[in-house]
CSV table of C-alpha atoms in Angstrom, one decimal:
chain,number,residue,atom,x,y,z
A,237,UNK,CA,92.4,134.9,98.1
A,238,UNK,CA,88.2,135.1,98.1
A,239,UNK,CA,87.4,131.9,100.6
A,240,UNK,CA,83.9,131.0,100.2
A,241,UNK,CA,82.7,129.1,102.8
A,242,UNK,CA,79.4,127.8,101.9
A,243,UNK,CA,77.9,124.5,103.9
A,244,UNK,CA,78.3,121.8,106.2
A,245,UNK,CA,77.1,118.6,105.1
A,246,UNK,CA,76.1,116.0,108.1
A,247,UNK,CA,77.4,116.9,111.2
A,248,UNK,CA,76.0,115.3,114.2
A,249,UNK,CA,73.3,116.5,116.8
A,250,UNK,CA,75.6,117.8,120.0
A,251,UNK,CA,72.7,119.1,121.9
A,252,UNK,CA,70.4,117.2,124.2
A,253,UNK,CA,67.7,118.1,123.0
A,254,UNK,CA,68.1,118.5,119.4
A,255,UNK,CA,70.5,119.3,116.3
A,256,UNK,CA,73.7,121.3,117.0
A,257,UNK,CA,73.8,124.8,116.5
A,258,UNK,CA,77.0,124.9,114.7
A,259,UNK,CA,79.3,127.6,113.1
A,260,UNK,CA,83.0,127.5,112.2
A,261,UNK,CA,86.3,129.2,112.8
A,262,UNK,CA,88.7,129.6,110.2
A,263,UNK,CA,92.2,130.6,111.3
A,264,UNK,CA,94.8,131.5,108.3
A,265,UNK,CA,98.4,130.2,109.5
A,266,UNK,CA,100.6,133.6,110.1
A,267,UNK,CA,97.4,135.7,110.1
A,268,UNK,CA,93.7,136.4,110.7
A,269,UNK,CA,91.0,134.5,112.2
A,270,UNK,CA,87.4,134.5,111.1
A,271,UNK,CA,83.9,133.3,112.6
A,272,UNK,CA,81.1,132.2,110.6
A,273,UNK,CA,77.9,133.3,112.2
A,274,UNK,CA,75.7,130.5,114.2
A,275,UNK,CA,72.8,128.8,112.8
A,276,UNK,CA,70.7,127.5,115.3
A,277,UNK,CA,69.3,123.5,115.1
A,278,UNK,CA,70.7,122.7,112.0
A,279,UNK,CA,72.8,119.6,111.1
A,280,UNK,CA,73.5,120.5,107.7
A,281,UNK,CA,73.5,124.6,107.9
A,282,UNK,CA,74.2,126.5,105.0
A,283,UNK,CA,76.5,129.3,105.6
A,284,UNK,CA,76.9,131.2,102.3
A,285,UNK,CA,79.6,133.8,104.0
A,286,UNK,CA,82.7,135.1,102.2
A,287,UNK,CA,86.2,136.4,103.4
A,288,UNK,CA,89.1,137.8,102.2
A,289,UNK,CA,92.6,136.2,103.1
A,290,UNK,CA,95.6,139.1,101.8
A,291,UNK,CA,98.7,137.6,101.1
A,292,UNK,CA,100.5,133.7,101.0
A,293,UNK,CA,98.1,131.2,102.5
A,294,UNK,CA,100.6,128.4,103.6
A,295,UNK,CA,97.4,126.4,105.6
A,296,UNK,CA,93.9,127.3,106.4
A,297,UNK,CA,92.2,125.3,109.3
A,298,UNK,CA,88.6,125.0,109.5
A,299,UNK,CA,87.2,124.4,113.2
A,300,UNK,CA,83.4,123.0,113.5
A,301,UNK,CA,81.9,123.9,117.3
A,302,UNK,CA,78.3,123.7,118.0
A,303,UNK,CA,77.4,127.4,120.4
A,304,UNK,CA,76.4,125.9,124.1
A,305,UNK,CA,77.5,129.7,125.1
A,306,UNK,CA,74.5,130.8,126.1
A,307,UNK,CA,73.9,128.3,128.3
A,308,UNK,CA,76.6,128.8,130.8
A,309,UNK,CA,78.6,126.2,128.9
A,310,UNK,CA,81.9,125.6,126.7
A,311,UNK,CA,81.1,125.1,122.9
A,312,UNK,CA,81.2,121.5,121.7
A,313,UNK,CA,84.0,120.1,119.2
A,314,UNK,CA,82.4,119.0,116.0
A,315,UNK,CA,85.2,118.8,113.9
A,316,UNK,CA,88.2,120.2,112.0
A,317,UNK,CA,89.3,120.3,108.0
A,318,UNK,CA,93.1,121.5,107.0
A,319,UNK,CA,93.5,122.9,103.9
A,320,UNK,CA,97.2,123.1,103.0
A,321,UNK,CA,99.0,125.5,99.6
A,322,UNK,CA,102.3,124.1,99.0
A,323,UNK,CA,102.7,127.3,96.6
A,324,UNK,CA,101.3,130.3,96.3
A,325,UNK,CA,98.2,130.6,94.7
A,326,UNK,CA,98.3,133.0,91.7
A,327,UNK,CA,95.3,131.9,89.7
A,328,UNK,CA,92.2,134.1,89.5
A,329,UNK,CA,89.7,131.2,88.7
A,330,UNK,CA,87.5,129.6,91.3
A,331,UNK,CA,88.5,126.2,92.7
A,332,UNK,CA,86.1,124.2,94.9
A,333,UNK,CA,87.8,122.2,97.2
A,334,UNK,CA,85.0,120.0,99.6
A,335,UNK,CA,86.8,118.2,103.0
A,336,UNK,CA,85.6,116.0,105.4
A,337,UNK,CA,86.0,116.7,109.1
A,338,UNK,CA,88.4,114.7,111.5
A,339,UNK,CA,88.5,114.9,115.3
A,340,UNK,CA,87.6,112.2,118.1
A,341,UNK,CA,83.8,114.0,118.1
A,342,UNK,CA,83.5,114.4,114.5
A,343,UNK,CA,81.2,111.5,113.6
């Protein structure tokens, strides 16, 4: 499967001073984990960045955290999306699937 991960739409400011730097986590059940790359003061950052996931893709989970690294301090939940296969997928066109986060920091 070709996962395209291309935007976030909305997400709120986590930052004191300013919009959240966010980028997102994608962790494939029973296999790899992937990290977008940051984009700095940006609510609404588009990401553009493609991965390959080999295999059966039971459930994809999509973690949103705004990067307070650099700062001495622990990243900031923004939000999380589940994406669930109940079969395989076999078929070679593209599907666009769009989710909306949910978490107790999400809105």
């Amino acid at each position: 499967m070709l996962l395209h991960v291309k935007r976030c739409v909305g997400l709120r400011s986590a930052d004191l001073f300013g919009k959240s730097d966010p980028y997102v986590t994608i962790s494939v059940e029973g296999g790899e984990s992937f990290k977008t790359r940051v984009t700095d003061n940006d609510n609404s950052p588009v990401i553009d960045e493609m991965y390959y996931i080999p295999g059966k893709t039971p459930m994809i989970r999509f973690t949103v955290l705004d990067a307070d690294g650099a700062l001495g301090g622990s990243d900031d939940f923004l939000g999380e999306f589940k994406l669930g296969f109940p079969k395989p997928v076999t078929s070679t066109k593209w599907r666009s699937v769009e989710g909306t986060l949910e978490g107790e920091k999400a809105k």
